[in-house]
């Protein structure tokens, strides 16, 4: 169990580093659009910095598989929230995004929530679900994917209106968060098939489950949608919103779908619930409006703008 906590913290480092590297790479690229996905993929694939960020995210995916094999979903999500602390620090140091007073208070609160969740873990007493009915997973995930795509499309339409308010990234964060929530449930499902016995049979059962196809779907849409959103919005704003939606979706629906239960002892139960509620509350109270001046355009963007005239 404790190496699962270590894997969760490692995943936090990898995910936060990956997001920041991708955001920095996108700042040097011309404007990208979800309406031209092939063009978007060609642009980002030609950036070594972006490829480094993607490699970090892919490695974080591997660490997340280990987490879901050893920790209950609700506990794992509460630990994943602590990655916001590193994200805010890296965004300030590498992206020049100013950290607000509320965000600094959030760092302390999230660290306290992380400590509560870790103290609530009990070796041998926590239930870790291994599987869920395919019909239930599809019934939850397919409508969620449709809702995420619809919300993202509405946000894109609003950004093209004249005299609009500056984009805060909330709509983008919610839409991408729904996709990542589905992806998180799929990762949990894949983790249940990982075994060292009868690898051929396990692989066959995995391929006949909905999880690999949900991962392919969320991976494709998530790649295009998240990169466009990251380029337009501040990472320290959009990622907390995305994390809030992913955490709520995965913790609530994942716990129910995979049949996991909360601790039965009063003290671990109180620590688990308090830590989870505190972590989610901090994310919900993070500022949703960007009052920082937009950064100056990069030389590549300025050149592209002049050539378009």
mmCIF file of C-alpha atoms in Angstrom:
data_model
loop_
_atom_site.group_PDB
_atom_site.id
_atom_site.type_symbol
_atom_site.label_atom_id
_atom_site.label_comp_id
_atom_site.label_asym_id
_atom_site.label_seq_id
_atom_site.Cartn_x
_atom_site.Cartn_y
_atom_site.Cartn_z
ATOM 1 C CA UNK A 1 0.000 0.000 0.000
ATOM 2 C CA UNK A 2 2.726 2.461 0.898
ATOM 3 C CA UNK A 3 4.515 1.986 -2.377
ATOM 4 C CA UNK A 4 1.181 2.921 -3.947
ATOM 5 C CA UNK A 5 1.341 6.252 -2.088
ATOM 6 C CA UNK A 6 4.865 6.724 -3.433
ATOM 7 C CA UNK A 7 3.654 5.921 -6.954
ATOM 8 C CA UNK A 8 0.864 8.503 -6.585
ATOM 9 C CA UNK A 9 3.328 11.199 -5.533
ATOM 10 C CA UNK A 10 5.621 10.224 -8.424
ATOM 11 C CA UNK A 11 2.651 10.502 -10.802
ATOM 12 C CA UNK A 12 1.998 13.995 -9.433
ATOM 13 C CA UNK A 13 5.558 15.063 -10.216
ATOM 14 C CA UNK A 14 5.399 13.607 -13.710
ATOM 15 C CA UNK A 15 1.979 15.064 -14.550
ATOM 16 C CA UNK A 16 2.807 18.554 -13.235
ATOM 17 C CA UNK A 17 6.146 18.580 -15.042
ATOM 18 C CA UNK A 18 4.532 17.350 -18.245
ATOM 19 C CA UNK A 19 1.795 20.002 -18.209
ATOM 20 C CA UNK A 20 4.279 22.812 -17.581
ATOM 21 C CA UNK A 21 6.672 21.634 -20.310
ATOM 22 C CA UNK A 22 3.804 21.375 -22.807
ATOM 23 C CA UNK A 23 2.519 24.818 -21.823
ATOM 24 C CA UNK A 24 5.971 26.344 -22.317
ATOM 25 C CA UNK A 25 6.351 24.631 -25.686
ATOM 26 C CA UNK A 26 2.913 25.827 -26.827
ATOM 27 C CA UNK A 27 3.815 29.427 -26.014
ATOM 28 C CA UNK A 28 6.426 29.332 -28.783
ATOM 29 C CA UNK A 29 4.129 27.782 -31.396
ATOM 30 C CA UNK A 30 1.697 29.515 -33.771
ATOM 31 C CA UNK A 31 -1.985 29.577 -32.843
ATOM 32 C CA UNK A 32 -3.493 26.093 -32.903
ATOM 33 C CA UNK A 33 -7.120 25.098 -33.351
ATOM 34 C CA UNK A 34 -9.185 22.005 -32.617
ATOM 35 C CA UNK A 35 -10.776 22.446 -36.037
ATOM 36 C CA UNK A 36 -7.440 21.455 -37.606
ATOM 37 C CA UNK A 37 -6.339 18.439 -35.541
ATOM 38 C CA UNK A 38 -3.804 17.137 -38.058
ATOM 39 C CA UNK A 39 -2.125 20.547 -38.222
ATOM 40 C CA UNK A 40 -2.112 20.715 -34.413
ATOM 41 C CA UNK A 41 -0.449 17.310 -34.100
ATOM 42 C CA UNK A 42 2.203 18.220 -36.698
ATOM 43 C CA UNK A 43 3.062 21.426 -34.846
ATOM 44 C CA UNK A 44 3.405 19.911 -31.392
ATOM 45 C CA UNK A 45 5.201 16.781 -32.637
ATOM 46 C CA UNK A 46 7.920 19.030 -34.057
ATOM 47 C CA UNK A 47 8.708 20.569 -30.657
ATOM 48 C CA UNK A 48 11.325 18.673 -28.592
ATOM 49 C CA UNK A 49 10.132 20.450 -25.445
ATOM 50 C CA UNK A 50 6.545 19.347 -26.049
ATOM 51 C CA UNK A 51 7.692 15.768 -26.713
ATOM 52 C CA UNK A 52 9.545 15.837 -23.380
ATOM 53 C CA UNK A 53 6.352 16.932 -21.622
ATOM 54 C CA UNK A 54 4.375 14.190 -23.341
ATOM 55 C CA UNK A 55 6.941 11.606 -22.261
ATOM 56 C CA UNK A 56 6.552 12.774 -18.654
ATOM 57 C CA UNK A 57 2.753 12.462 -18.919
ATOM 58 C CA UNK A 58 3.040 8.971 -20.431
ATOM 59 C CA UNK A 59 5.320 7.873 -17.591
ATOM 60 C CA UNK A 60 2.808 9.330 -15.129
ATOM 61 C CA UNK A 61 0.191 7.101 -16.751
ATOM 62 C CA UNK A 62 2.296 4.054 -15.894
ATOM 63 C CA UNK A 63 2.637 5.216 -12.297
ATOM 64 C CA UNK A 64 -1.141 5.720 -12.104
ATOM 65 C CA UNK A 65 -1.693 2.077 -13.080
ATOM 66 C CA UNK A 66 0.376 1.045 -10.058
ATOM 67 C CA UNK A 67 -1.603 3.403 -7.809
ATOM 68 C CA UNK A 68 -4.985 1.970 -8.772
ATOM 69 C CA UNK A 69 -3.821 -1.570 -8.058
ATOM 70 C CA UNK A 70 -2.966 -0.743 -4.439
ATOM 71 C CA UNK A 71 -5.103 2.214 -3.283
ATOM 72 C CA UNK A 72 -8.864 2.834 -3.193
ATOM 73 C CA UNK A 73 -10.049 5.318 -5.814
ATOM 74 C CA UNK A 74 -11.145 7.987 -3.326
ATOM 75 C CA UNK A 75 -7.797 7.915 -1.506
ATOM 76 C CA UNK A 76 -5.846 7.982 -4.774
ATOM 77 C CA UNK A 77 -7.765 11.019 -6.030
ATOM 78 C CA UNK A 78 -7.142 12.938 -2.813
ATOM 79 C CA UNK A 79 -3.390 12.270 -3.140
ATOM 80 C CA UNK A 80 -3.404 13.242 -6.811
ATOM 81 C CA UNK A 81 -4.828 16.648 -5.813
ATOM 82 C CA UNK A 82 -1.538 17.391 -4.030
ATOM 83 C CA UNK A 83 0.060 17.691 -7.475
ATOM 84 C CA UNK A 84 -1.495 21.151 -7.636
ATOM 85 C CA UNK A 85 1.162 22.356 -5.193
ATOM 86 C CA UNK A 86 4.011 21.440 -7.527
ATOM 87 C CA UNK A 87 2.082 22.741 -10.524
ATOM 88 C CA UNK A 88 1.699 26.204 -8.975
ATOM 89 C CA UNK A 89 5.391 26.314 -8.059
ATOM 90 C CA UNK A 90 6.527 25.214 -11.526
ATOM 91 C CA UNK A 91 4.102 27.595 -13.250
ATOM 92 C CA UNK A 92 5.546 30.473 -11.273
ATOM 93 C CA UNK A 93 9.194 29.490 -11.802
ATOM 94 C CA UNK A 94 9.125 28.353 -15.440
ATOM 95 C CA UNK A 95 6.124 30.090 -16.993
ATOM 96 C CA UNK A 96 6.207 33.410 -15.151
ATOM 97 C CA UNK A 97 2.588 32.961 -13.999
ATOM 98 C CA UNK A 98 2.110 35.009 -10.846
ATOM 99 C CA UNK A 99 0.821 33.045 -7.845
ATOM 100 C CA UNK A 100 -1.995 34.833 -6.027
ATOM 101 C CA UNK A 101 -2.461 34.980 -2.271
ATOM 102 C CA UNK A 102 -5.388 32.572 -2.468
ATOM 103 C CA UNK A 103 -3.273 30.087 -4.393
ATOM 104 C CA UNK A 104 -0.533 30.266 -1.742
ATOM 105 C CA UNK A 105 -3.048 29.512 1.013
ATOM 106 C CA UNK A 106 -4.336 26.650 -1.132
ATOM 107 C CA UNK A 107 -0.889 25.037 -1.088
ATOM 108 C CA UNK A 108 -0.940 24.720 2.705
ATOM 109 C CA UNK A 109 -4.518 23.424 2.769
ATOM 110 C CA UNK A 110 -3.808 20.781 0.126
ATOM 111 C CA UNK A 111 -0.735 19.563 2.011
ATOM 112 C CA UNK A 112 -2.902 19.211 5.128
ATOM 113 C CA UNK A 113 -5.503 17.253 3.111
ATOM 114 C CA UNK A 114 -2.778 14.973 1.754
ATOM 115 C CA UNK A 115 -1.538 14.226 5.278
ATOM 116 C CA UNK A 116 -5.089 13.339 6.428
ATOM 117 C CA UNK A 117 -5.648 10.904 3.560
ATOM 118 C CA UNK A 118 -2.281 9.194 4.056
ATOM 119 C CA UNK A 119 -2.959 8.786 7.787
ATOM 120 C CA UNK A 120 -6.366 7.225 6.985
ATOM 121 C CA UNK A 121 -4.843 4.325 5.031
ATOM 122 C CA UNK A 122 -4.812 0.948 6.761
ATOM 123 C CA UNK A 123 -2.933 -2.034 5.342
ATOM 124 C CA UNK A 124 -5.334 -4.925 4.694
ATOM 125 C CA UNK A 125 -8.532 -3.084 5.660
ATOM 126 C CA UNK A 126 -9.071 -0.868 2.607
ATOM 127 C CA UNK A 127 -11.043 -2.399 -0.275
ATOM 128 C CA UNK A 128 -9.461 -2.042 -3.715
ATOM 129 C CA UNK A 129 -11.913 -2.873 -6.499
ATOM 130 C CA UNK A 130 -10.657 -4.953 -9.421
ATOM 131 C CA UNK A 131 -13.496 -4.730 -11.914
ATOM 132 C CA UNK A 132 -16.891 -3.284 -12.803
ATOM 133 C CA UNK A 133 -19.742 -4.371 -15.121
ATOM 134 C CA UNK A 134 -19.019 -3.292 -18.706
ATOM 135 C CA UNK A 135 -22.589 -2.066 -19.215
ATOM 136 C CA UNK A 136 -22.307 0.162 -16.141
ATOM 137 C CA UNK A 137 -18.967 1.620 -17.249
ATOM 138 C CA UNK A 138 -20.279 2.366 -20.747
ATOM 139 C CA UNK A 139 -23.486 3.811 -19.331
ATOM 140 C CA UNK A 140 -21.442 6.241 -17.250
ATOM 141 C CA UNK A 141 -18.597 7.035 -19.643
ATOM 142 C CA UNK A 142 -20.305 7.452 -23.038
ATOM 143 C CA UNK A 143 -22.708 10.230 -21.923
ATOM 144 C CA UNK A 144 -19.844 11.895 -20.052
ATOM 145 C CA UNK A 145 -17.684 11.927 -23.187
ATOM 146 C CA UNK A 146 -20.558 13.447 -25.179
ATOM 147 C CA UNK A 147 -21.112 16.106 -22.506
ATOM 148 C CA UNK A 148 -17.406 17.015 -22.482
ATOM 149 C CA UNK A 149 -17.254 17.377 -26.260
ATOM 150 C CA UNK A 150 -20.454 19.453 -26.308
ATOM 151 C CA UNK A 151 -19.231 21.782 -23.575
ATOM 152 C CA UNK A 152 -15.878 22.256 -25.302
ATOM 153 C CA UNK A 153 -17.643 23.087 -28.570
ATOM 154 C CA UNK A 154 -19.781 25.706 -26.815
ATOM 155 C CA UNK A 155 -16.674 27.236 -25.232
ATOM 156 C CA UNK A 156 -14.966 27.401 -28.631
ATOM 157 C CA UNK A 157 -18.011 29.138 -30.109
ATOM 158 C CA UNK A 158 -17.994 31.749 -27.338
ATOM 159 C CA UNK A 159 -14.315 32.529 -27.839
ATOM 160 C CA UNK A 160 -15.014 33.503 -31.456
ATOM 161 C CA UNK A 161 -17.572 36.139 -30.507
ATOM 162 C CA UNK A 162 -16.631 39.778 -30.773
ATOM 163 C CA UNK A 163 -16.424 41.932 -27.621
ATOM 164 C CA UNK A 164 -16.246 38.803 -25.470
ATOM 165 C CA UNK A 165 -14.739 38.789 -21.987
ATOM 166 C CA UNK A 166 -11.199 37.345 -21.657
ATOM 167 C CA UNK A 167 -11.212 33.556 -21.606
ATOM 168 C CA UNK A 168 -10.752 32.254 -18.062
ATOM 169 C CA UNK A 169 -10.414 28.611 -19.003
ATOM 170 C CA UNK A 170 -13.192 27.368 -16.706
ATOM 171 C CA UNK A 171 -15.285 25.909 -19.543
ATOM 172 C CA UNK A 172 -12.217 24.307 -21.107
ATOM 173 C CA UNK A 173 -11.145 22.910 -17.751
ATOM 174 C CA UNK A 174 -14.550 21.342 -17.073
ATOM 175 C CA UNK A 175 -14.743 19.801 -20.550
ATOM 176 C CA UNK A 176 -11.236 18.337 -20.446
ATOM 177 C CA UNK A 177 -11.803 17.259 -16.836
ATOM 178 C CA UNK A 178 -14.776 15.152 -17.920
ATOM 179 C CA UNK A 179 -12.615 13.430 -20.534
ATOM 180 C CA UNK A 180 -9.842 12.822 -18.020
ATOM 181 C CA UNK A 181 -12.414 11.465 -15.557
ATOM 182 C CA UNK A 182 -13.435 8.854 -18.123
ATOM 183 C CA UNK A 183 -9.765 8.147 -18.799
ATOM 184 C CA UNK A 184 -9.132 7.704 -15.071
ATOM 185 C CA UNK A 185 -11.910 5.110 -14.800
ATOM 186 C CA UNK A 186 -10.468 3.333 -17.842
ATOM 187 C CA UNK A 187 -7.009 3.280 -16.249
ATOM 188 C CA UNK A 188 -8.550 1.822 -13.101
ATOM 189 C CA UNK A 189 -10.204 -0.870 -15.237
ATOM 190 C CA UNK A 190 -6.971 -1.711 -17.061
ATOM 191 C CA UNK A 191 -5.144 -1.977 -13.728
ATOM 192 C CA UNK A 192 -7.540 -4.731 -12.681
ATOM 193 C CA UNK A 193 -6.391 -6.879 -15.616
ATOM 194 C CA UNK A 194 -2.678 -6.558 -14.853
ATOM 195 C CA UNK A 195 -1.393 -9.897 -13.635
ATOM 196 C CA UNK A 196 1.727 -12.051 -13.874
ATOM 197 C CA UNK A 197 -0.327 -15.222 -14.316
ATOM 198 C CA UNK A 198 -1.797 -16.326 -17.657
ATOM 199 C CA UNK A 199 -0.754 -13.200 -19.539
ATOM 200 C CA UNK A 200 -2.395 -14.331 -22.776
ATOM 201 C CA UNK A 201 -5.784 -14.852 -21.166
ATOM 202 C CA UNK A 202 -5.507 -11.547 -19.288
ATOM 203 C CA UNK A 203 -4.665 -9.695 -22.509
ATOM 204 C CA UNK A 204 -7.615 -11.299 -24.306
ATOM 205 C CA UNK A 205 -10.010 -10.363 -21.515
ATOM 206 C CA UNK A 206 -8.656 -6.814 -21.551
ATOM 207 C CA UNK A 207 -9.210 -6.477 -25.308
ATOM 208 C CA UNK A 208 -12.807 -7.638 -24.939
ATOM 209 C CA UNK A 209 -13.455 -5.028 -22.246
ATOM 210 C CA UNK A 210 -14.361 -1.367 -22.972
ATOM 211 C CA UNK A 211 -11.302 0.048 -21.212
ATOM 212 C CA UNK A 212 -8.672 0.093 -24.027
ATOM 213 C CA UNK A 213 -11.141 1.727 -26.412
ATOM 214 C CA UNK A 214 -12.164 4.339 -23.867
ATOM 215 C CA UNK A 215 -8.463 5.140 -23.408
ATOM 216 C CA UNK A 216 -7.941 5.485 -27.167
ATOM 217 C CA UNK A 217 -10.968 7.765 -27.457
ATOM 218 C CA UNK A 218 -10.073 10.000 -24.523
ATOM 219 C CA UNK A 219 -6.421 10.031 -25.574
ATOM 220 C CA UNK A 220 -7.222 11.275 -29.080
ATOM 221 C CA UNK A 221 -9.764 13.898 -28.090
ATOM 222 C CA UNK A 222 -7.835 14.853 -24.957
ATOM 223 C CA UNK A 223 -4.632 15.495 -26.912
ATOM 224 C CA UNK A 224 -6.287 17.988 -29.250
ATOM 225 C CA UNK A 225 -8.572 19.645 -26.707
ATOM 226 C CA UNK A 226 -6.070 20.013 -23.872
ATOM 227 C CA UNK A 227 -3.326 21.512 -26.064
ATOM 228 C CA UNK A 228 -5.611 24.178 -27.519
ATOM 229 C CA UNK A 229 -6.885 25.015 -24.032
ATOM 230 C CA UNK A 230 -3.383 25.163 -22.527
ATOM 231 C CA UNK A 231 -2.195 27.543 -25.232
ATOM 232 C CA UNK A 232 -5.056 29.984 -24.610
ATOM 233 C CA UNK A 233 -5.317 29.882 -20.815
ATOM 234 C CA UNK A 234 -3.077 30.075 -17.777
ATOM 235 C CA UNK A 235 -1.975 26.587 -16.688
ATOM 236 C CA UNK A 236 -2.332 27.497 -12.995
ATOM 237 C CA UNK A 237 -6.008 28.309 -13.665
ATOM 238 C CA UNK A 238 -7.165 25.667 -16.127
ATOM 239 C CA UNK A 239 -5.467 22.656 -14.508
ATOM 240 C CA UNK A 240 -7.059 23.145 -11.037
ATOM 241 C CA UNK A 241 -10.510 23.353 -12.652
ATOM 242 C CA UNK A 242 -9.774 20.237 -14.700
ATOM 243 C CA UNK A 243 -8.476 18.460 -11.600
ATOM 244 C CA UNK A 244 -11.618 19.345 -9.634
ATOM 245 C CA UNK A 245 -13.910 17.762 -12.219
ATOM 246 C CA UNK A 246 -11.703 14.702 -12.655
ATOM 247 C CA UNK A 247 -11.391 14.182 -8.903
ATOM 248 C CA UNK A 248 -15.138 14.454 -8.232
ATOM 249 C CA UNK A 249 -16.105 12.275 -11.190
ATOM 250 C CA UNK A 250 -13.579 9.540 -10.475
ATOM 251 C CA UNK A 251 -13.937 9.459 -6.691
ATOM 252 C CA UNK A 252 -17.742 9.350 -6.647
ATOM 253 C CA UNK A 253 -18.627 7.280 -9.704
ATOM 254 C CA UNK A 254 -15.487 5.144 -9.584
ATOM 255 C CA UNK A 255 -16.064 4.170 -5.961
ATOM 256 C CA UNK A 256 -19.635 3.125 -6.753
ATOM 257 C CA UNK A 257 -18.850 1.361 -10.048
ATOM 258 C CA UNK A 258 -15.922 -0.678 -8.704
ATOM 259 C CA UNK A 259 -17.642 -1.543 -5.425
ATOM 260 C CA UNK A 260 -15.103 0.070 -3.094
ATOM 261 C CA UNK A 261 -16.007 1.062 0.463
ATOM 262 C CA UNK A 262 -14.825 3.677 2.916
ATOM 263 C CA UNK A 263 -12.907 2.763 6.119
ATOM 264 C CA UNK A 264 -15.118 1.336 8.880
ATOM 265 C CA UNK A 265 -13.128 2.587 11.863
ATOM 266 C CA UNK A 266 -14.244 6.083 13.026
ATOM 267 C CA UNK A 267 -10.844 7.804 13.036
ATOM 268 C CA UNK A 268 -9.642 6.641 9.569
ATOM 269 C CA UNK A 269 -13.118 7.358 8.173
ATOM 270 C CA UNK A 270 -13.077 10.900 9.564
ATOM 271 C CA UNK A 271 -9.560 11.522 8.235
ATOM 272 C CA UNK A 272 -10.434 10.127 4.785
ATOM 273 C CA UNK A 273 -13.638 12.158 4.440
ATOM 274 C CA UNK A 274 -12.171 15.366 5.887
ATOM 275 C CA UNK A 275 -9.068 15.180 3.727
ATOM 276 C CA UNK A 276 -11.038 14.493 0.561
ATOM 277 C CA UNK A 277 -13.595 17.235 1.232
ATOM 278 C CA UNK A 278 -10.825 19.707 2.091
ATOM 279 C CA UNK A 279 -8.884 18.912 -1.084
ATOM 280 C CA UNK A 280 -11.949 19.256 -3.315
ATOM 281 C CA UNK A 281 -13.083 22.424 -1.511
ATOM 282 C CA UNK A 282 -9.714 24.052 -2.087
ATOM 283 C CA UNK A 283 -9.917 23.309 -5.792
ATOM 284 C CA UNK A 284 -13.471 24.659 -5.997
ATOM 285 C CA UNK A 285 -12.424 27.894 -4.252
ATOM 286 C CA UNK A 286 -9.437 28.501 -6.516
ATOM 287 C CA UNK A 287 -9.826 31.748 -8.515
ATOM 288 C CA UNK A 288 -11.700 31.200 -11.759
ATOM 289 C CA UNK A 289 -10.949 34.591 -13.329
ATOM 290 C CA UNK A 290 -7.580 35.565 -14.749
ATOM 291 C CA UNK A 291 -6.684 39.111 -13.722
ATOM 292 C CA UNK A 292 -3.137 38.905 -15.032
ATOM 293 C CA UNK A 293 -2.130 40.810 -18.179
ATOM 294 C CA UNK A 294 -1.613 38.577 -21.202
ATOM 295 C CA UNK A 295 2.002 37.662 -21.894
ATOM 296 C CA UNK A 296 3.719 39.299 -24.866
ATOM 297 C CA UNK A 297 3.472 37.267 -28.079
ATOM 298 C CA UNK A 298 6.373 34.981 -28.831
ATOM 299 C CA UNK A 299 8.580 35.708 -31.874
ATOM 300 C CA UNK A 300 7.109 32.704 -33.705
ATOM 301 C CA UNK A 301 3.546 33.904 -33.138
ATOM 302 C CA UNK A 302 4.421 37.472 -34.157
ATOM 303 C CA UNK A 303 6.063 36.222 -37.364
ATOM 304 C CA UNK A 304 3.024 34.050 -38.177
ATOM 305 C CA UNK A 305 0.714 37.013 -37.585
ATOM 306 C CA UNK A 306 2.703 39.236 -39.945
ATOM 307 C CA UNK A 307 2.819 36.585 -42.654
ATOM 308 C CA UNK A 308 -0.960 36.186 -42.419
ATOM 309 C CA UNK A 309 -1.474 39.873 -43.306
#
